[in-house]
Amino acid sequence: GGQQQRVALARALAPSPATPVLLHVHEMDVGLRDTLAEADRAFCAWVRARDAGLPCICCGETAQSTALTGGEWDGGHYRSRGAASHLRYHEDNCHAQLKQCNRRGWDLASYRANLIGRIGLERVEALEQDNRTHKWTRDELREIRDTYRKKLRELLKARRS
């Protein structure tokens, strides 16, 4: 159907056979899309927990609520998941960000300045210069999901002790 036509078109328009085709989320099969969503949720939940108590990476404000889920915080990516999908699960590329900053076309210069303050210029420049491509497999996404669910449990357990 339509999905097969979009995939065929994407392959036909690819610059060379050596360049992998990166499918958009709406072009993935349902199982892969669901696994991607689960990996995203697990990773961003861990990011929000890791950054709990820190100000928004973009605006420097703090939230009114301390809730890490369903509240005021997102896992905001410095290089977007669309533009740099290979950095989607890179821990240096994602930080707790107030939803209003993440969803309204945030200030890149502020994010970058605050990111340099957190992780240093060398690591920020490494993110900026990383232009590899990567097509996530279902097995990789399951591993990411399971890894970050485990890391979140361990982080929360350590905070309770």
Tab-separated table of N, CA and C in Angstrom:
chain	number	residue	atom	x	y	z
A	1	GLY	N	0.814	-1.192	0.000
A	1	GLY	CA	0.000	0.000	0.000
A	1	GLY	C	0.848	1.242	0.000
A	2	GLY	N	0.347	2.269	0.636
A	2	GLY	CA	1.001	3.569	0.670
A	2	GLY	C	2.362	3.527	1.333
A	3	GLN	N	2.471	2.704	2.386
A	3	GLN	CA	3.748	2.618	3.098
A	3	GLN	C	4.819	2.045	2.179
A	4	GLN	N	4.487	0.994	1.432
A	4	GLN	CA	5.462	0.389	0.528
A	4	GLN	C	5.894	1.375	-0.553
A	5	GLN	N	4.956	2.194	-1.037
A	5	GLN	CA	5.289	3.192	-2.049
A	5	GLN	C	6.243	4.244	-1.478
A	6	ARG	N	5.994	4.695	-0.244
A	6	ARG	CA	6.871	5.691	0.380
A	6	ARG	C	8.270	5.123	0.588
A	7	VAL	N	8.339	3.864	1.022
A	7	VAL	CA	9.642	3.234	1.230
A	7	VAL	C	10.372	3.104	-0.100
A	8	ALA	N	9.663	2.686	-1.153
A	8	ALA	CA	10.281	2.543	-2.472
A	8	ALA	C	10.766	3.898	-2.980
A	9	LEU	N	9.969	4.937	-2.776
A	9	LEU	CA	10.366	6.278	-3.193
A	9	LEU	C	11.595	6.748	-2.425
A	10	ALA	N	11.608	6.512	-1.101
A	10	ALA	CA	12.756	6.908	-0.289
A	10	ALA	C	14.019	6.207	-0.776
A	11	ARG	N	13.909	4.940	-1.115
A	11	ARG	CA	15.075	4.195	-1.618
A	11	ARG	C	15.520	4.733	-2.971
A	12	ALA	N	14.557	5.052	-3.828
A	12	ALA	CA	14.891	5.564	-5.157
A	12	ALA	C	15.588	6.922	-5.070
A	13	LEU	N	15.234	7.723	-4.067
A	13	LEU	CA	15.810	9.053	-3.928
A	13	LEU	C	17.093	9.080	-3.110
A	14	ALA	N	17.474	7.946	-2.553
A	14	ALA	CA	18.687	7.887	-1.740
A	14	ALA	C	19.898	8.239	-2.604
A	15	PRO	N	20.842	9.011	-2.067
A	15	PRO	CA	21.976	9.467	-2.859
A	15	PRO	C	22.846	8.344	-3.424
A	16	SER	N	23.053	7.291	-2.664
A	16	SER	CA	23.871	6.185	-3.170
A	16	SER	C	23.517	4.936	-2.383
A	17	PRO	N	23.809	3.774	-2.954
A	17	PRO	CA	23.516	2.532	-2.224
A	17	PRO	C	24.277	2.434	-0.908
A	18	ALA	N	25.388	3.143	-0.786
A	18	ALA	CA	26.171	3.081	0.448
A	18	ALA	C	25.532	3.883	1.572
A	19	THR	N	24.617	4.792	1.248
A	19	THR	CA	23.956	5.621	2.254
A	19	THR	C	22.708	4.905	2.741
A	20	PRO	N	22.634	4.572	4.038
A	20	PRO	CA	21.451	3.863	4.523
A	20	PRO	C	20.215	4.761	4.463
A	21	VAL	N	19.085	4.143	4.213
A	21	VAL	CA	17.827	4.884	4.166
A	21	VAL	C	17.294	4.986	5.590
A	22	LEU	N	17.076	6.203	6.066
A	22	LEU	CA	16.511	6.421	7.387
A	22	LEU	C	15.028	6.680	7.227
A	23	LEU	N	14.221	5.769	7.675
A	23	LEU	CA	12.785	5.904	7.536
A	23	LEU	C	12.232	6.851	8.584
A	24	HIS	N	11.255	7.630	8.217
A	24	HIS	CA	10.554	8.456	9.189
A	24	HIS	C	9.674	7.548	10.034
A	25	VAL	N	9.315	8.016	11.218
A	25	VAL	CA	8.520	7.206	12.137
A	25	VAL	C	7.247	6.697	11.468
A	26	HIS	N	6.575	7.543	10.682
A	26	HIS	CA	5.322	7.104	10.059
A	26	HIS	C	5.539	6.077	8.956
A	27	GLU	N	6.789	5.851	8.537
A	27	GLU	CA	7.072	4.860	7.508
A	27	GLU	C	7.526	3.522	8.100
A	28	MET	N	7.643	3.444	9.410
A	28	MET	CA	8.064	2.197	10.051
A	28	MET	C	6.872	1.257	10.177
A	29	ASP	N	7.171	-0.033	10.267
A	29	ASP	CA	6.079	-0.947	10.553
A	29	ASP	C	5.628	-0.724	11.995
A	30	VAL	N	4.415	-1.114	12.282
A	30	VAL	CA	3.800	-0.806	13.574
A	30	VAL	C	4.617	-1.359	14.737
A	31	GLY	N	5.119	-2.573	14.626
A	31	GLY	CA	5.891	-3.167	15.714
A	31	GLY	C	7.156	-2.377	16.013
A	32	LEU	N	7.847	-1.938	14.976
A	32	LEU	CA	9.058	-1.153	15.163
A	32	LEU	C	8.719	0.209	15.762
A	33	ARG	N	7.643	0.821	15.292
A	33	ARG	CA	7.220	2.128	15.809
A	33	ARG	C	6.866	2.018	17.290
A	34	ASP	N	6.177	0.949	17.675
A	34	ASP	CA	5.819	0.746	19.084
A	34	ASP	C	7.067	0.550	19.945
A	35	THR	N	8.023	-0.222	19.446
A	35	THR	CA	9.260	-0.468	20.189
A	35	THR	C	10.062	0.826	20.313
A	36	LEU	N	10.065	1.646	19.261
A	36	LEU	CA	10.727	2.949	19.303
A	36	LEU	C	10.086	3.832	20.379
A	37	ALA	N	8.768	3.843	20.435
A	37	ALA	CA	8.060	4.652	21.441
A	37	ALA	C	8.390	4.163	22.852
A	38	GLU	N	8.468	2.852	23.043
A	38	GLU	CA	8.812	2.304	24.362
A	38	GLU	C	10.239	2.687	24.752
A	39	ALA	N	11.160	2.618	23.798
A	39	ALA	CA	12.554	3.002	24.072
A	39	ALA	C	12.634	4.493	24.399
A	40	ASP	N	11.894	5.312	23.644
A	40	ASP	CA	11.863	6.752	23.909
A	40	ASP	C	11.359	7.041	25.324
A	41	ARG	N	10.265	6.389	25.704
A	41	ARG	CA	9.693	6.620	27.042
A	41	ARG	C	10.675	6.227	28.139
A	42	ALA	N	11.311	5.071	27.981
A	42	ALA	CA	12.256	4.599	28.996
A	42	ALA	C	13.468	5.532	29.089
A	43	PHE	N	14.011	5.933	27.955
A	43	PHE	CA	15.183	6.806	27.943
A	43	PHE	C	14.847	8.171	28.546
A	44	CYS	N	13.746	8.762	28.114
A	44	CYS	CA	13.393	10.103	28.607
A	44	CYS	C	13.007	10.082	30.082
A	45	ALA	N	12.402	8.997	30.555
A	45	ALA	CA	12.091	8.878	31.987
A	45	ALA	C	13.394	8.864	32.788
A	46	TRP	N	14.390	8.133	32.296
A	46	TRP	CA	15.682	8.107	32.970
A	46	TRP	C	16.340	9.491	32.941
A	47	VAL	N	16.284	10.181	31.795
A	47	VAL	CA	16.872	11.525	31.680
A	47	VAL	C	16.225	12.460	32.698
A	48	ARG	N	14.892	12.443	32.788
A	48	ARG	CA	14.205	13.322	33.739
A	48	ARG	C	14.598	12.993	35.173
A	49	ALA	N	14.764	11.706	35.478
A	49	ALA	CA	15.177	11.311	36.833
A	49	ALA	C	16.633	11.705	37.081
A	50	ARG	N	17.493	11.482	36.106
A	50	ARG	CA	18.910	11.855	36.244
A	50	ARG	C	19.034	13.347	36.532
A	51	ASP	N	18.225	14.162	35.855
A	51	ASP	CA	18.329	15.621	35.951
A	51	ASP	C	17.394	16.222	37.000
A	52	ALA	N	16.739	15.374	37.789
A	52	ALA	CA	15.814	15.881	38.817
A	52	ALA	C	16.536	16.866	39.724
A	53	GLY	N	15.903	18.000	39.957
A	53	GLY	CA	16.487	19.016	40.816
A	53	GLY	C	17.335	20.035	40.070
A	54	LEU	N	17.685	19.738	38.830
A	54	LEU	CA	18.444	20.693	38.019
A	54	LEU	C	17.465	21.619	37.298
A	55	PRO	N	17.903	22.817	36.953
A	55	PRO	CA	17.025	23.713	36.194
A	55	PRO	C	16.899	23.242	34.741
A	56	CYS	N	15.925	23.785	34.043
A	56	CYS	CA	15.719	23.497	32.619
A	56	CYS	C	17.006	23.797	31.858
A	57	ILE	N	17.421	22.879	31.016
A	57	ILE	CA	18.644	23.026	30.243
A	57	ILE	C	18.564	24.220	29.292
A	58	CYS	N	17.361	24.635	28.961
A	58	CYS	CA	17.188	25.717	27.997
A	58	CYS	C	17.063	27.083	28.671
A	59	CYS	N	16.081	27.228	29.542
A	59	CYS	CA	15.789	28.560	30.094
A	59	CYS	C	16.351	28.777	31.495
A	60	GLY	N	16.778	27.685	32.162
A	60	GLY	CA	17.344	27.816	33.498
A	60	GLY	C	16.320	27.916	34.610
A	61	GLU	N	15.033	27.862	34.264
A	61	GLU	CA	13.977	27.925	35.278
A	61	GLU	C	13.782	26.549	35.908
A	62	THR	N	13.091	26.528	37.037
A	62	THR	CA	12.716	25.261	37.653
A	62	THR	C	11.209	25.112	37.558
A	63	ALA	N	10.752	23.885	37.617
A	63	ALA	CA	9.318	23.609	37.505
A	63	ALA	C	8.637	23.853	38.834
A	64	GLN	N	7.346	24.088	38.762
A	64	GLN	CA	6.541	24.247	39.973
A	64	GLN	C	6.368	22.898	40.667
A	65	SER	N	6.338	21.845	39.877
A	65	SER	CA	6.103	20.499	40.386
A	65	SER	C	7.409	19.726	40.397
A	66	THR	N	7.524	18.770	41.299
A	66	THR	CA	8.702	17.900	41.298
A	66	THR	C	8.424	16.587	40.578
A	67	ALA	N	7.198	16.417	40.047
A	67	ALA	CA	6.837	15.181	39.344
A	67	ALA	C	7.707	15.025	38.103
A	68	LEU	N	8.185	13.817	37.886
A	68	LEU	CA	9.035	13.550	36.728
A	68	LEU	C	8.257	12.966	35.564
A	69	THR	N	7.007	12.612	35.784
A	69	THR	CA	6.199	12.074	34.698
A	69	THR	C	4.875	12.806	34.672
A	70	GLY	N	4.345	12.986	33.478
A	70	GLY	CA	3.039	13.605	33.320
A	70	GLY	C	2.986	15.033	33.815
A	71	GLY	N	4.143	15.607	34.067
A	71	GLY	CA	4.188	16.947	34.629
A	71	GLY	C	4.729	17.960	33.657
A	72	GLU	N	5.655	18.738	34.132
A	72	GLU	CA	6.138	19.888	33.368
A	72	GLU	C	7.425	19.610	32.587
A	73	TRP	N	7.987	18.429	32.727
A	73	TRP	CA	9.294	18.137	32.137
A	73	TRP	C	9.220	17.206	30.935
A	74	ASP	N	10.086	17.459	29.957
A	74	ASP	CA	10.339	16.564	28.823
A	74	ASP	C	11.810	16.188	28.864
A	75	GLY	N	12.146	15.172	28.090
A	75	GLY	CA	13.544	14.921	27.771
A	75	GLY	C	13.806	15.690	26.484
A	76	GLY	N	14.495	16.814	26.574
A	76	GLY	CA	14.708	17.661	25.406
A	76	GLY	C	16.053	17.396	24.762
A	77	HIS	N	16.021	17.151	23.467
A	77	HIS	CA	17.244	16.832	22.723
A	77	HIS	C	17.900	18.097	22.181
A	78	TYR	N	19.225	18.199	22.342
A	78	TYR	CA	19.988	19.318	21.790
A	78	TYR	C	19.954	19.236	20.267
A	79	ARG	N	20.381	18.119	19.715
A	79	ARG	CA	20.208	17.869	18.281
A	79	ARG	C	18.966	17.003	18.159
A	80	SER	N	18.005	17.459	17.407
A	80	SER	CA	16.678	16.835	17.391
A	80	SER	C	16.718	15.386	16.921
A	81	ARG	N	15.715	14.647	17.358
A	81	ARG	CA	15.601	13.242	16.960
A	81	ARG	C	15.399	13.123	15.453
A	82	GLY	N	14.765	14.107	14.850
A	82	GLY	CA	14.555	14.083	13.402
A	82	GLY	C	15.819	14.385	12.621
A	83	ALA	N	16.575	15.373	13.075
A	83	ALA	CA	17.775	15.794	12.350
A	83	ALA	C	18.971	14.901	12.642
A	84	ALA	N	18.995	14.285	13.806
A	84	ALA	CA	20.151	13.473	14.212
A	84	ALA	C	19.645	12.232	14.947
A	85	SER	N	18.940	11.374	14.217
A	85	SER	CA	18.313	10.215	14.867
A	85	SER	C	19.330	9.282	15.513
A	86	HIS	N	20.568	9.298	15.041
A	86	HIS	CA	21.613	8.452	15.626
A	86	HIS	C	21.979	8.913	17.034
A	87	LEU	N	21.634	10.165	17.395
A	87	LEU	CA	21.910	10.689	18.737
A	87	LEU	C	20.677	10.658	19.635
A	88	ARG	N	19.632	10.033	19.184
A	88	ARG	CA	18.358	9.972	19.907
A	88	ARG	C	18.530	9.477	21.336
A	89	TYR	N	19.411	8.492	21.547
A	89	TYR	CA	19.608	7.896	22.875
A	89	TYR	C	21.003	8.207	23.438
A	90	HIS	N	21.625	9.249	22.961
A	90	HIS	CA	22.937	9.659	23.471
A	90	HIS	C	22.706	10.499	24.721
A	91	GLU	N	23.288	10.092	25.824
A	91	GLU	CA	23.019	10.743	27.110
A	91	GLU	C	23.463	12.200	27.145
A	92	ASP	N	24.483	12.566	26.384
A	92	ASP	CA	24.906	13.970	26.335
A	92	ASP	C	23.932	14.826	25.523
A	93	ASN	N	23.134	14.219	24.662
A	93	ASN	CA	22.264	14.953	23.743
A	93	ASN	C	20.866	15.210	24.305
A	94	CYS	N	20.543	14.681	25.459
A	94	CYS	CA	19.183	14.805	25.985
A	94	CYS	C	19.227	15.186	27.462
A	95	HIS	N	18.456	16.215	27.805
A	95	HIS	CA	18.442	16.741	29.173
A	95	HIS	C	17.038	17.163	29.546
A	96	ALA	N	16.769	17.193	30.844
A	96	ALA	CA	15.449	17.625	31.314
A	96	ALA	C	15.212	19.062	30.852
A	97	GLN	N	14.055	19.236	30.222
A	97	GLN	CA	13.698	20.536	29.662
A	97	GLN	C	12.223	20.780	29.957
A	98	LEU	N	11.896	21.977	30.386
A	98	LEU	CA	10.494	22.305	30.620
A	98	LEU	C	9.719	22.144	29.324
A	99	LYS	N	8.512	21.595	29.435
A	99	LYS	CA	7.716	21.331	28.237
A	99	LYS	C	7.523	22.579	27.396
A	100	GLN	N	7.287	23.723	28.053
A	100	GLN	CA	7.056	24.922	27.248
A	100	GLN	C	8.295	25.305	26.441
A	101	CYS	N	9.482	25.001	26.937
A	101	CYS	CA	10.705	25.272	26.167
A	101	CYS	C	10.865	24.258	25.037
A	102	ASN	N	10.619	22.999	25.337
A	102	ASN	CA	10.825	21.942	24.354
A	102	ASN	C	9.824	22.021	23.215
A	103	ARG	N	8.621	22.448	23.482
A	103	ARG	CA	7.560	22.352	22.485
A	103	ARG	C	7.319	23.642	21.714
A	104	ARG	N	8.009	24.704	22.049
A	104	ARG	CA	7.691	25.963	21.370
A	104	ARG	C	8.870	26.550	20.604
A	105	GLY	N	9.694	25.728	20.040
A	105	GLY	CA	10.831	26.266	19.313
A	105	GLY	C	11.782	26.979	20.246
A	106	TRP	N	12.470	26.234	21.067
A	106	TRP	CA	13.323	26.752	22.117
A	106	TRP	C	14.531	27.490	21.562
A	107	ASP	N	15.208	28.165	22.455
A	107	ASP	CA	16.367	29.003	22.152
A	107	ASP	C	17.628	28.136	22.122
A	108	LEU	N	18.103	27.864	20.920
A	108	LEU	CA	19.257	26.981	20.736
A	108	LEU	C	20.507	27.539	21.424
A	109	ALA	N	20.697	28.848	21.340
A	109	ALA	CA	21.891	29.450	21.945
A	109	ALA	C	21.902	29.252	23.461
A	110	SER	N	20.739	29.406	24.102
A	110	SER	CA	20.659	29.193	25.554
A	110	SER	C	20.890	27.732	25.904
A	111	TYR	N	20.266	26.832	25.143
A	111	TYR	CA	20.453	25.403	25.388
A	111	TYR	C	21.948	25.089	25.288
A	112	ARG	N	22.597	25.574	24.222
A	112	ARG	CA	24.014	25.277	23.996
A	112	ARG	C	24.869	25.821	25.140
A	113	ALA	N	24.627	27.052	25.544
A	113	ALA	CA	25.417	27.653	26.632
A	113	ALA	C	25.254	26.855	27.925
A	114	ASN	N	24.029	26.483	28.255
A	114	ASN	CA	23.786	25.702	29.466
A	114	ASN	C	24.354	24.289	29.346
A	115	LEU	N	24.303	23.733	28.147
A	115	LEU	CA	24.858	22.402	27.917
A	115	LEU	C	26.378	22.426	28.096
A	116	ILE	N	27.042	23.464	27.594
A	116	ILE	CA	28.488	23.596	27.786
A	116	ILE	C	28.794	23.665	29.286
A	117	GLY	N	27.950	24.388	30.028
A	117	GLY	CA	28.134	24.463	31.475
A	117	GLY	C	28.007	23.110	32.157
A	118	ARG	N	27.168	22.250	31.617
A	118	ARG	CA	26.955	20.923	32.224
A	118	ARG	C	27.973	19.888	31.807
A	119	ILE	N	28.250	19.811	30.503
A	119	ILE	CA	29.090	18.698	30.024
A	119	ILE	C	30.405	19.149	29.403
A	120	GLY	N	30.597	20.447	29.235
A	120	GLY	CA	31.853	20.964	28.682
A	120	GLY	C	31.809	21.145	27.172
A	121	LEU	N	32.606	22.078	26.700
A	121	LEU	CA	32.640	22.435	25.277
A	121	LEU	C	33.059	21.261	24.397
A	122	GLU	N	34.032	20.492	24.840
A	122	GLU	CA	34.534	19.377	24.027
A	122	GLU	C	33.417	18.377	23.704
A	123	ARG	N	32.614	18.033	24.696
A	123	ARG	CA	31.532	17.069	24.470
A	123	ARG	C	30.408	17.671	23.634
A	124	VAL	N	30.134	18.964	23.799
A	124	VAL	CA	29.112	19.618	22.969
A	124	VAL	C	29.571	19.630	21.509
A	125	GLU	N	30.819	19.980	21.289
A	125	GLU	CA	31.335	19.993	19.917
A	125	GLU	C	31.359	18.595	19.307
A	126	ALA	N	31.596	17.582	20.127
A	126	ALA	CA	31.553	16.200	19.622
A	126	ALA	C	30.141	15.868	19.126
A	127	LEU	N	29.115	16.297	19.862
A	127	LEU	CA	27.735	16.099	19.404
A	127	LEU	C	27.489	16.836	18.089
A	128	GLU	N	27.946	18.065	18.028
A	128	GLU	CA	27.707	18.904	16.848
A	128	GLU	C	28.397	18.359	15.600
A	129	GLN	N	29.522	17.681	15.795
A	129	GLN	CA	30.292	17.175	14.655
A	129	GLN	C	29.928	15.741	14.279
A	130	ASP	N	29.078	15.108	15.063
A	130	ASP	CA	28.712	13.708	14.818
A	130	ASP	C	27.570	13.661	13.802
A	131	ASN	N	27.901	13.328	12.566
A	131	ASN	CA	26.895	13.294	11.506
A	131	ASN	C	26.749	11.915	10.885
A	132	ARG	N	27.051	10.906	11.688
A	132	ARG	CA	26.830	9.541	11.204
A	132	ARG	C	25.352	9.338	10.931
A	133	THR	N	25.033	8.254	10.311
A	133	THR	CA	23.631	7.867	10.163
A	133	THR	C	23.451	6.508	10.824
A	134	HIS	N	22.247	6.241	11.243
A	134	HIS	CA	21.963	4.956	11.878
A	134	HIS	C	20.485	4.638	11.743
A	135	LYS	N	20.188	3.441	11.363
A	135	LYS	CA	18.806	2.965	11.293
A	135	LYS	C	18.625	1.976	12.447
A	136	TRP	N	17.780	2.342	13.405
A	136	TRP	CA	17.582	1.518	14.596
A	136	TRP	C	16.867	0.230	14.240
A	137	THR	N	17.338	-0.868	14.806
A	137	THR	CA	16.660	-2.158	14.634
A	137	THR	C	15.767	-2.414	15.851
A	138	ARG	N	14.830	-3.300	15.681
A	138	ARG	CA	13.938	-3.651	16.792
A	138	ARG	C	14.745	-4.197	17.974
A	139	ASP	N	15.753	-5.019	17.699
A	139	ASP	CA	16.574	-5.577	18.783
A	139	ASP	C	17.340	-4.493	19.528
A	140	GLU	N	17.884	-3.520	18.804
A	140	GLU	CA	18.580	-2.410	19.463
A	140	GLU	C	17.618	-1.611	20.339
A	141	LEU	N	16.438	-1.351	19.815
A	141	LEU	CA	15.455	-0.558	20.563
A	141	LEU	C	14.985	-1.294	21.816
A	142	ARG	N	14.816	-2.604	21.713
A	142	ARG	CA	14.445	-3.393	22.904
A	142	ARG	C	15.552	-3.324	23.952
A	143	GLU	N	16.800	-3.424	23.493
A	143	GLU	CA	17.926	-3.356	24.418
A	143	GLU	C	17.991	-1.984	25.090
A	144	ILE	N	17.787	-0.920	24.325
A	144	ILE	CA	17.778	0.441	24.878
A	144	ILE	C	16.648	0.573	25.894
A	145	ARG	N	15.458	0.130	25.524
A	145	ARG	CA	14.301	0.188	26.436
A	145	ARG	C	14.623	-0.520	27.744
A	146	ASP	N	15.124	-1.737	27.646
A	146	ASP	CA	15.390	-2.528	28.848
A	146	ASP	C	16.531	-1.929	29.674
A	147	THR	N	17.562	-1.422	29.005
A	147	THR	CA	18.695	-0.809	29.698
A	147	THR	C	18.250	0.404	30.497
A	148	TYR	N	17.452	1.278	29.890
A	148	TYR	CA	17.056	2.506	30.587
A	148	TYR	C	15.972	2.267	31.621
A	149	ARG	N	15.163	1.246	31.449
A	149	ARG	CA	14.234	0.877	32.528
A	149	ARG	C	15.030	0.427	33.751
A	150	LYS	N	16.074	-0.375	33.506
A	150	LYS	CA	16.917	-0.862	34.601
A	150	LYS	C	17.685	0.289	35.254
A	151	LYS	N	18.263	1.179	34.447
A	151	LYS	CA	19.011	2.319	34.984
A	151	LYS	C	18.097	3.222	35.818
A	152	LEU	N	16.840	3.391	35.392
A	152	LEU	CA	15.892	4.207	36.149
A	152	LEU	C	15.592	3.556	37.500
A	153	ARG	N	15.331	2.253	37.489
A	153	ARG	CA	15.070	1.546	38.759
A	153	ARG	C	16.260	1.690	39.704
A	154	GLU	N	17.476	1.505	39.178
A	154	GLU	CA	18.678	1.604	40.013
A	154	GLU	C	18.864	3.020	40.554
A	155	LEU	N	18.609	4.022	39.744
A	155	LEU	CA	18.751	5.419	40.166
A	155	LEU	C	17.757	5.748	41.270
A	156	LEU	N	16.517	5.346	41.076
A	156	LEU	CA	15.482	5.629	42.079
A	156	LEU	C	15.751	4.866	43.368
A	157	LYS	N	16.224	3.624	43.242
A	157	LYS	CA	16.553	2.839	44.430
A	157	LYS	C	17.701	3.490	45.197
A	158	ALA	N	18.720	3.958	44.493
A	158	ALA	CA	19.875	4.593	45.134
A	158	ALA	C	19.449	5.886	45.850
A	159	ARG	N	18.510	6.603	45.280
A	159	ARG	CA	18.046	7.855	45.908
A	159	ARG	C	17.239	7.572	47.187
A	160	ARG	N	16.552	6.422	47.212
A	160	ARG	CA	15.752	6.064	48.395
A	160	ARG	C	16.634	5.614	49.553
A	161	SER	N	17.813	5.091	49.236
A	161	SER	CA	18.704	4.570	50.288
A	161	SER	C	19.347	5.665	51.093
